[in-house]
């Protein structure tokens, strides 16, 4: 992941997804913020969401993901990269301080496309997510 | 000095079962606006285009190589006789007066080099002779087309609650959305558009497949559906056949890919049941859900 090339971009995208899970688990956005470009609207949405949960004393349960495919490309050497990741995400729920479920998601298979910047380290510039039907067994 | 390097072939990193231990997380799609606001994809397309521009016109570092399309002088032996080198006037040059069936003929490509900014340029040397685009430019083959990351269209069932009734219509639908890609062949940037053609539904019950060009409609305007006549657990598979067309940078014509690609999507398993067994003790949308909803 510490090399600016196509494989490094794929590894950076999957690492970002591990940070995503950690951020909801801990409600601490510091690590994911350090890997996010300021213009990344996806990243900002995650950071704002955990700040909201922290303020209301909610916790996240469930979750967890499996990476099915990760694929990186170089656009401009040592500058711009892209990555596509397909993953299966388990159902999640948000729970209030008395244990009531305030929202839940059913999980599923998603395709995520990352625009990445290299600046002596990886930054996620933007992420798109598309739900996918489950693949054939 | 930062030079835009050539786009490298994509590296595929297959990670088999790297399961992250159950940590918490909101579903990823709640943080992204998908089509038409494809922010990451649009940004990637823009960056790819910029990268190609600066490959052709590097702004960093000294310019040591130039390329241009030109003409060859009539009666020339070897390509150095070109108006570019002052060997003849354009009027006396050999013009590519060939019929390319609607395409504009591609003129010969010349290049010249110098060892440093303070050294003089070499003469213009021919690199390619030109000709009809169909002969000179690469063809996007069906193998190239099948290598593109085509996403299968979403398969939607109606009803979609884990069970359907035997002898009643189970509706299937998808969406007919084109997908656009950028790729490269032999140094030429290429735009590709994939269009869904036919949709083939396999209902998983040994009946004939439904082959249709319709993306389907929801009830009561449904035109693509199946009636299950046997009880049991089934899955529906949608196979989509795609056609492609592509356009090479520097040309205006869209060319067809000869052949098709396929994508496949399978629904989660669901149960075909009789109406009698569907008595439940409350609404399935209640929280907590009655046990007999599943």
Short mmCIF file of N, CA, C and O in Angstrom, two decimals, chain A residues 3-77:
data_model
loop_
_atom_site.label_atom_id
_atom_site.label_comp_id
_atom_site.label_asym_id
_atom_site.label_seq_id
_atom_site.Cartn_x
_atom_site.Cartn_y
_atom_site.Cartn_z
N UNK A 3 3.26 2.05 -1.85
CA UNK A 3 3.87 2.34 -3.15
C UNK A 3 2.82 2.97 -4.05
O UNK A 3 1.67 2.55 -4.06
N UNK A 4 3.23 4.02 -4.80
CA UNK A 4 2.30 4.71 -5.70
C UNK A 4 2.21 3.93 -7.00
O UNK A 4 2.91 4.21 -7.96
N UNK A 5 1.35 2.92 -7.01
CA UNK A 5 1.08 2.19 -8.26
C UNK A 5 -0.31 1.59 -8.18
O UNK A 5 -1.02 1.80 -7.20
N UNK A 6 -0.68 0.84 -9.23
CA UNK A 6 -2.05 0.33 -9.31
C UNK A 6 -2.39 -0.59 -8.13
O UNK A 6 -3.45 -0.49 -7.53
N UNK A 7 -1.45 -1.48 -7.78
CA UNK A 7 -1.68 -2.38 -6.63
C UNK A 7 -1.83 -1.58 -5.34
O UNK A 7 -2.66 -1.90 -4.49
N UNK A 8 -0.99 -0.54 -5.21
CA UNK A 8 -1.06 0.31 -4.02
C UNK A 8 -2.41 0.99 -3.90
O UNK A 8 -2.96 1.14 -2.81
N UNK A 9 -2.97 1.41 -5.05
CA UNK A 9 -4.28 2.07 -5.03
C UNK A 9 -5.36 1.10 -4.56
O UNK A 9 -6.23 1.46 -3.76
N UNK A 10 -5.30 -0.14 -5.06
CA UNK A 10 -6.28 -1.14 -4.64
C UNK A 10 -6.16 -1.40 -3.13
O UNK A 10 -7.16 -1.50 -2.41
N UNK A 11 -4.92 -1.50 -2.66
CA UNK A 11 -4.71 -1.75 -1.23
C UNK A 11 -5.19 -0.57 -0.40
O UNK A 11 -5.76 -0.75 0.69
N UNK A 12 -4.98 0.65 -0.90
CA UNK A 12 -5.42 1.85 -0.16
C UNK A 12 -6.94 1.86 -0.05
O UNK A 12 -7.49 2.20 1.01
N UNK A 13 -7.64 1.47 -1.12
CA UNK A 13 -9.11 1.46 -1.08
C UNK A 13 -9.61 0.45 -0.05
O UNK A 13 -10.52 0.74 0.73
N UNK A 14 -9.02 -0.75 -0.02
CA UNK A 14 -9.49 -1.74 0.94
C UNK A 14 -9.12 -1.33 2.36
O UNK A 14 -9.88 -1.57 3.31
N UNK A 15 -7.98 -0.66 2.52
CA UNK A 15 -7.61 -0.16 3.84
C UNK A 15 -8.63 0.89 4.31
O UNK A 15 -9.04 0.91 5.48
N UNK A 16 -9.04 1.77 3.40
CA UNK A 16 -10.04 2.79 3.72
C UNK A 16 -11.32 2.14 4.23
O UNK A 16 -11.97 2.64 5.15
N UNK A 17 -11.69 1.00 3.63
CA UNK A 17 -12.91 0.30 4.07
C UNK A 17 -12.74 -0.28 5.46
O UNK A 17 -13.69 -0.31 6.24
N UNK A 18 -11.55 -0.76 5.81
CA UNK A 18 -11.29 -1.20 7.18
C UNK A 18 -11.43 -0.02 8.14
O UNK A 18 -12.01 -0.13 9.22
N UNK A 19 -10.91 1.14 7.73
CA UNK A 19 -11.03 2.34 8.57
C UNK A 19 -12.49 2.74 8.74
O UNK A 19 -12.89 3.24 9.79
N UNK A 20 -13.28 2.54 7.69
CA UNK A 20 -14.71 2.85 7.73
C UNK A 20 -15.39 2.06 8.86
O UNK A 20 -16.14 2.61 9.66
N UNK A 21 -15.10 0.76 8.91
CA UNK A 21 -15.69 -0.08 9.96
C UNK A 21 -15.20 0.37 11.33
O UNK A 21 -15.99 0.49 12.28
N UNK A 22 -13.91 0.63 11.43
CA UNK A 22 -13.32 1.05 12.71
C UNK A 22 -13.97 2.35 13.17
O UNK A 22 -14.23 2.55 14.37
N UNK A 23 -14.21 3.26 12.25
CA UNK A 23 -14.77 4.57 12.60
C UNK A 23 -16.15 4.43 13.23
O UNK A 23 -16.47 5.10 14.22
N UNK A 24 -16.98 3.52 12.68
CA UNK A 24 -18.29 3.31 13.28
C UNK A 24 -18.21 2.56 14.59
O UNK A 24 -19.01 2.77 15.50
N UNK A 25 -17.23 1.69 14.71
CA UNK A 25 -17.05 0.92 15.93
C UNK A 25 -16.63 1.84 17.08
O UNK A 25 -17.14 1.76 18.19
N UNK A 26 -15.72 2.74 16.79
CA UNK A 26 -15.12 3.57 17.83
C UNK A 26 -15.76 4.95 17.94
O UNK A 26 -15.55 5.66 18.92
N UNK A 27 -16.48 5.36 16.90
CA UNK A 27 -17.04 6.72 16.79
C UNK A 27 -15.92 7.77 16.81
O UNK A 27 -16.16 8.93 17.13
N UNK A 28 -14.71 7.36 16.44
CA UNK A 28 -13.58 8.28 16.38
C UNK A 28 -13.19 8.48 14.91
O UNK A 28 -12.69 7.57 14.27
N UNK A 29 -13.42 9.69 14.37
CA UNK A 29 -13.18 9.91 12.94
C UNK A 29 -11.74 10.30 12.60
O UNK A 29 -11.44 10.54 11.43
N UNK A 30 -10.86 10.35 13.57
CA UNK A 30 -9.52 10.88 13.32
C UNK A 30 -8.79 10.13 12.21
O UNK A 30 -8.22 10.75 11.31
N UNK A 31 -8.80 8.81 12.27
CA UNK A 31 -8.02 8.04 11.31
C UNK A 31 -8.59 8.19 9.89
O UNK A 31 -7.84 8.38 8.93
N UNK A 32 -9.91 8.10 9.76
CA UNK A 32 -10.48 8.19 8.41
C UNK A 32 -10.36 9.61 7.87
O UNK A 32 -10.16 9.83 6.68
N UNK A 33 -10.40 10.60 8.76
CA UNK A 33 -10.24 11.98 8.32
C UNK A 33 -8.83 12.21 7.77
O UNK A 33 -8.63 12.94 6.81
N UNK A 34 -7.84 11.55 8.41
CA UNK A 34 -6.45 11.71 7.95
C UNK A 34 -6.25 11.13 6.56
O UNK A 34 -5.35 11.55 5.84
N UNK A 35 -7.10 10.19 6.15
CA UNK A 35 -6.95 9.58 4.83
C UNK A 35 -7.93 10.19 3.81
O UNK A 35 -8.02 9.73 2.67
N UNK A 36 -8.69 11.21 4.23
CA UNK A 36 -9.71 11.79 3.35
C UNK A 36 -9.28 13.15 2.83
O UNK A 36 -8.80 13.99 3.58
N UNK A 37 -9.49 13.35 1.54
CA UNK A 37 -9.27 14.67 0.96
C UNK A 37 -10.40 15.59 1.44
O UNK A 37 -11.52 15.13 1.63
N UNK A 38 -10.12 16.88 1.68
CA UNK A 38 -11.17 17.78 2.19
C UNK A 38 -12.41 17.85 1.29
O UNK A 38 -13.50 18.08 1.78
N UNK A 39 -12.26 17.60 -0.03
CA UNK A 39 -13.42 17.71 -0.93
C UNK A 39 -14.21 16.42 -1.05
O UNK A 39 -15.17 16.34 -1.81
N UNK A 40 -13.81 15.38 -0.32
CA UNK A 40 -14.46 14.08 -0.47
C UNK A 40 -15.82 14.11 0.22
O UNK A 40 -15.91 14.10 1.46
N UNK A 41 -16.91 14.11 -0.55
CA UNK A 41 -18.24 14.22 0.07
C UNK A 41 -18.63 12.92 0.77
O UNK A 41 -19.31 12.95 1.80
N UNK A 42 -18.20 11.78 0.24
CA UNK A 42 -18.48 10.50 0.89
C UNK A 42 -17.84 10.50 2.28
O UNK A 42 -18.49 10.18 3.28
N UNK A 43 -16.56 10.89 2.35
CA UNK A 43 -15.81 10.88 3.61
C UNK A 43 -16.47 11.83 4.62
O UNK A 43 -16.63 11.50 5.80
N UNK A 44 -16.85 13.00 4.13
CA UNK A 44 -17.48 14.00 5.00
C UNK A 44 -18.78 13.45 5.58
O UNK A 44 -19.10 13.66 6.75
N UNK A 45 -19.52 12.70 4.75
CA UNK A 45 -20.78 12.13 5.22
C UNK A 45 -20.55 11.13 6.36
O UNK A 45 -21.30 11.10 7.34
N UNK A 46 -19.50 10.33 6.24
CA UNK A 46 -19.18 9.37 7.30
C UNK A 46 -18.79 10.10 8.57
O UNK A 46 -19.26 9.80 9.67
N UNK A 47 -17.90 11.08 8.43
CA UNK A 47 -17.41 11.83 9.60
C UNK A 47 -18.56 12.54 10.31
O UNK A 47 -18.67 12.50 11.54
N UNK A 48 -19.45 13.17 9.55
CA UNK A 48 -20.59 13.86 10.15
C UNK A 48 -21.53 12.87 10.83
O UNK A 48 -22.11 13.15 11.88
N UNK A 49 -21.70 11.69 10.21
CA UNK A 49 -22.63 10.70 10.76
C UNK A 49 -22.16 10.19 12.12
O UNK A 49 -22.97 10.06 13.06
N UNK A 50 -20.87 9.87 12.24
CA UNK A 50 -20.40 9.38 13.55
C UNK A 50 -20.40 10.50 14.58
O UNK A 50 -20.61 10.26 15.77
N UNK A 51 -20.20 11.75 14.15
CA UNK A 51 -20.27 12.88 15.09
C UNK A 51 -21.69 12.99 15.65
O UNK A 51 -21.90 13.23 16.84
N UNK A 52 -22.66 12.78 14.77
CA UNK A 52 -24.06 12.82 15.20
C UNK A 52 -24.34 11.71 16.21
O UNK A 52 -24.96 11.93 17.25
N UNK A 53 -23.82 10.48 15.91
CA UNK A 53 -24.08 9.35 16.81
C UNK A 53 -23.43 9.59 18.16
O UNK A 53 -23.99 9.28 19.20
N UNK A 54 -22.23 10.12 18.12
CA UNK A 54 -21.49 10.42 19.34
C UNK A 54 -22.27 11.43 20.19
O UNK A 54 -22.42 11.27 21.40
N UNK A 55 -22.83 12.45 19.53
CA UNK A 55 -23.57 13.50 20.25
C UNK A 55 -24.83 12.93 20.90
O UNK A 55 -25.20 13.33 22.00
N UNK A 56 -25.48 11.96 20.23
CA UNK A 56 -26.71 11.39 20.77
C UNK A 56 -26.45 10.17 21.64
O UNK A 56 -27.38 9.56 22.13
N UNK A 57 -25.16 9.79 21.76
CA UNK A 57 -24.84 8.58 22.55
C UNK A 57 -25.40 7.30 21.94
O UNK A 57 -25.80 6.39 22.68
N UNK A 58 -25.47 7.25 20.63
CA UNK A 58 -25.89 6.02 19.96
C UNK A 58 -24.67 5.16 19.66
O UNK A 58 -23.55 5.66 19.61
N UNK A 59 -24.92 3.87 19.45
CA UNK A 59 -23.83 3.00 19.01
C UNK A 59 -24.27 2.25 17.75
O UNK A 59 -25.46 2.11 17.48
N UNK A 60 -23.27 1.77 17.03
CA UNK A 60 -23.54 0.97 15.83
C UNK A 60 -23.28 -0.48 16.15
O UNK A 60 -22.33 -0.81 16.86
N UNK A 61 -24.15 -1.36 15.66
CA UNK A 61 -23.96 -2.80 15.86
C UNK A 61 -24.04 -3.50 14.51
O UNK A 61 -24.50 -2.91 13.53
N UNK A 62 -23.61 -4.77 14.52
CA UNK A 62 -23.62 -5.52 13.25
C UNK A 62 -22.49 -5.05 12.36
O UNK A 62 -21.46 -4.60 12.85
N UNK A 63 -22.70 -5.11 11.06
CA UNK A 63 -21.67 -4.66 10.13
C UNK A 63 -20.62 -5.71 9.89
O UNK A 63 -20.80 -6.88 10.20
N UNK A 64 -19.51 -5.30 9.38
CA UNK A 64 -18.48 -6.24 8.94
C UNK A 64 -18.62 -6.42 7.44
O UNK A 64 -19.73 -6.39 6.92
N UNK A 65 -17.51 -6.60 6.76
CA UNK A 65 -17.60 -6.75 5.31
C UNK A 65 -16.57 -7.75 4.83
O UNK A 65 -15.58 -8.03 5.51
N UNK A 66 -16.82 -8.28 3.63
CA UNK A 66 -15.86 -9.16 2.95
C UNK A 66 -15.58 -8.56 1.58
O UNK A 66 -16.51 -8.24 0.86
N UNK A 67 -14.31 -8.39 1.27
CA UNK A 67 -13.95 -7.86 -0.05
C UNK A 67 -13.98 -9.02 -1.06
O UNK A 67 -13.34 -10.04 -0.86
N UNK A 68 -14.75 -8.82 -2.12
CA UNK A 68 -14.86 -9.85 -3.15
C UNK A 68 -13.81 -9.62 -4.24
O UNK A 68 -13.25 -10.55 -4.79
N UNK A 69 -13.56 -8.37 -4.54
CA UNK A 69 -12.68 -8.00 -5.66
C UNK A 69 -12.09 -6.64 -5.38
O UNK A 69 -12.81 -5.76 -4.91
N UNK A 70 -10.82 -6.43 -5.69
CA UNK A 70 -10.25 -5.08 -5.59
C UNK A 70 -9.32 -4.89 -6.78
O UNK A 70 -8.55 -5.79 -7.11
N UNK A 71 -9.35 -3.76 -7.39
CA UNK A 71 -8.79 -3.56 -8.73
C UNK A 71 -8.34 -2.11 -8.82
O UNK A 71 -9.13 -1.22 -8.58
N UNK A 72 -7.06 -1.86 -9.07
CA UNK A 72 -6.57 -0.48 -9.09
C UNK A 72 -6.03 -0.09 -10.45
O UNK A 72 -5.60 -0.95 -11.23
N UNK A 73 -6.05 1.20 -10.78
CA UNK A 73 -5.41 1.68 -12.02
C UNK A 73 -4.66 2.97 -11.75
O UNK A 73 -5.00 3.72 -10.84
N UNK A 74 -3.63 3.21 -12.54
CA UNK A 74 -2.88 4.45 -12.45
C UNK A 74 -3.38 5.38 -13.55
O UNK A 74 -3.50 4.98 -14.69
N UNK A 75 -3.67 6.64 -13.19
CA UNK A 75 -4.07 7.64 -14.19
C UNK A 75 -2.87 8.50 -14.52
O UNK A 75 -2.48 8.64 -15.68
N UNK A 76 -2.28 9.11 -13.50
CA UNK A 76 -1.05 9.87 -13.68
C UNK A 76 -0.08 9.43 -12.60
O UNK A 76 -0.41 9.46 -11.42
N UNK A 77 1.12 9.05 -13.02
CA UNK A 77 2.11 8.49 -12.09
C UNK A 77 2.33 9.39 -10.89
O UNK A 77 2.54 10.59 -11.02
#
